[in-house]
Amino acid sequence: MTDTIDYRSFLSRLDPTWPYLVHRGGRYYPDRPACTRVDWGECAFIGNGMIGASIYKKSATGLCFELGRNDAEAHNFLKGVDWCVPRIPIGDLVLTAGYSAATPAGTTEQMRLGLYDAEATGATETPAGNISWRAFADAVRDVLMLVVTYPKTMTASARPQVSLHPAHGVSPRLEWVSPEVADAATPLPPKPVLTTTGDITLSVQELVNDAGAISGECAVALRAMKGSQHDVLDNFQRDRYLLSIQHSRENGVARKAARAAVDDAVTMGLAALEDEHRAWWHSWWRRSFLSLSDTRWEAFYHIQLYKLASATRGEMDEVIDNQGVWLTDSAWPGTWWNLNVQLAYSPLCKANRVDLARSLANTIHRYEEQMRQNAAPVTPDGMYMGRSSGRECTHNSLPAREAIQQGIEGIFELGNFTWIAKLLHDQYRYTMDRHYLAETVYPVLRAAVEVPRALLERGADGKLHLPRTTSPEYPTPGDPARSTFCPAHDTSYDLALLRWGLTTLLDAEHELGITDAHSALWKECLRDLTPYCLDENGLMVARGLPFAVSHRHYSHLFALYPLQLCDLEDAAERAVAETSFRHWMGLRGALQGYSYTGGAAMAALLGEGNFALECLNGLREVLLPNTMYTEGGGPVIETPLSGAESLHCMLVHTIKNTLRVFPAIPDAFRDVEFASLLAEGAFEVSGKRSNGVNQWVLVKSLAGTPLRVMPNLPGTVLAHGARFFSLKPDGNGAFLIDLKQGEEVLLYGRAAAGTGDEPPQTTVAPVPSEKQYENFYGAIKPGMGAQALLPLTRAGNNPQQ
């Protein structure tokens, strides 16, 4: 396949832009108890997996870089305040122009987020002269660089200034509880200490443990390089600032590490630092390619890939949490394990970035002992994560097995960790790395399954049943005190995940050629596990609990998606799946953004491309201008990320070991070109659709897995490759192809009129864009959804003023 793509040119049409950068202030849904600042929904954002910044106008004269570090969290738990050990704010880096509170007439400001270089840039035109800046979080080192350029002739009072403003590193949840509770919360850490020595400014936030003793710190080092010879241009001065954020659980360590990081960057050389950063990102973009005739969704997709590479790294051992490296005011400053983590990681395999997803497994390895302690009251062989946690996965312990079986009240989402294990298994399926299956996937999945298995009880019907657990986060009808849980027996969520887990463990045994001591027990459980509870609307939430009220989470539909346990080629099972799906989507009152991304994926699995896009367009209505998202007023990042996976499902997915290409393309996507998307079985897949007709599909085998493919091409399907490939029809438009490791085969359709059997050229390129939607995201622009436009009515300030 030929790749002649000019990635810089292609991505530049997708860059988020802010033609008029204004300070707006205010919050989305200010009447709600956990509401997001408008700044977060309209900021530019940079990150390298560990550190990052959200960039927005903080005042009429100040540009704010709100700082974040992935692992910076409190070292204590505030009972009555925190749901889990929380992330903590770090503070702001502020670029201030040299004018006072009132913006001078004739002053304009702009901003752009350059995806290809992973760099934010901006410019301020003032009567005193023009100021420009650019900033990036270095891709390889925990250093943020800011470069500010302005005329040498600018007066001292008008010149831009950069300063560090540390925040008090306390739980963000203190803002969302009553003043009485907040005032009584102890222990709190001391306020940060800010010092300046020479060209280094250092902020140190000491942190306290539950006993109130100092037990570590978070530190920020800022080094200013102004007016040195190599930073002076002919008519302009260029000031550079290097910043590093470090966190440690030992006293005095983070401050030394922060200082060392900026010093090492200077020693390396700033030009080399920039080259290293850009080389990483340019390589990242070339891992796969996708272009759509819908420019807004094309831009959205690539912004999500940018977010993912900004939010994690494969070598890290911290999971992507609710806000990633862009922590802001939030009532949910932690890690939620009943959907948020799973959705955040969902696009990485098909996007051919499996290595980036390894941070999830690394997190499990790092905190395995704590996860085992969480499960210990039920079984010594299990691992468990409840609804939410801090970085160290504490405050998640289950009660005793007997207490759960006897119906003790609580929020027990037993399937959460099995869903996490499925993500690890996906990483295996997309690479076919048997070592990873044996050393990581199998032991984690075994431990995940042991918790619900240990709680099974045999009923009078001879079947094995689960005790009262919780289907996330289905409410108890008519009980506001139980608005996010409704304990019930045999929840479809837990049954589906247990059934999938047992089946997958037995399959893994076969693949690895081993027999586990529990193998016979797993087979018995799988044989005797009670079936799902059904009614006239399809899958119920649990035994005796129909799906009767609108609910955002599709937990009761896991047998359909993401587990794909339903046989959609069986008429009866397909009818149940379709009925269940339509009933859930039909009760719209409580649906949220991730309801629409999940709905789009389900519609794609059912082969309904137009309905998949209709569902996905529901997400567009609730996206914020920069593609960030607020759930019920709170800032979270996973939902837009899962929208990228929904797009994948329309292009490529695997059902029952059959690779389906173009399985659910909506009519609106008349032109589609993609390259090197990854599919289960370790196949790289490329394809082209032009003027509403699928043209060709190219499949490369990375592991030699048997290939059954449904290419969805018109007319007679032909094959071409370096050798002769026989296409063996296998029903329903599928073919068996003997594709060996390292080989690739081109599939194309012979038109009914026929123009010969010559294979087409397999060149991919960007499809023509919709010019009116180029650089669509960033600031508020015409055509955005209702939620993006809320600040115009709730917080005022027309962006064109």
mmCIF file of C-alpha atoms in Angstrom, residues 63 125 209 232 306 366 376 426-427 441 534 634 649 734 800:
data_model
loop_
_atom_site.group_PDB
_atom_site.id
_atom_site.type_symbol
_atom_site.label_atom_id
_atom_site.label_comp_id
_atom_site.label_asym_id
_atom_site.label_seq_id
_atom_site.Cartn_x
_atom_site.Cartn_y
_atom_site.Cartn_z
ATOM 1 C CA LEU A 63 -3.494 33.447 29.889
ATOM 2 C CA GLU A 125 -2.098 41.863 18.861
ATOM 3 C CA ASN A 209 -1.062 11.206 55.915
ATOM 4 C CA VAL A 232 17.380 37.047 20.855
ATOM 5 C CA TYR A 306 -4.193 13.258 20.456
ATOM 6 C CA ARG A 366 1.853 -2.286 40.635
ATOM 7 C CA ALA A 376 -9.772 -11.211 50.477
ATOM 8 C CA ASP A 426 -8.405 -7.455 23.895
ATOM 9 C CA GLN A 427 -4.751 -6.443 23.901
ATOM 10 C CA VAL A 441 -4.113 -11.762 30.933
ATOM 11 C CA LEU A 534 -35.925 -11.716 30.184
ATOM 12 C CA GLY A 634 -18.777 17.102 36.244
ATOM 13 C CA CYS A 649 -16.946 -0.231 14.995
ATOM 14 C CA ALA A 734 -17.517 -14.339 4.232
ATOM 15 C CA GLN A 800 -17.359 37.479 18.565
#
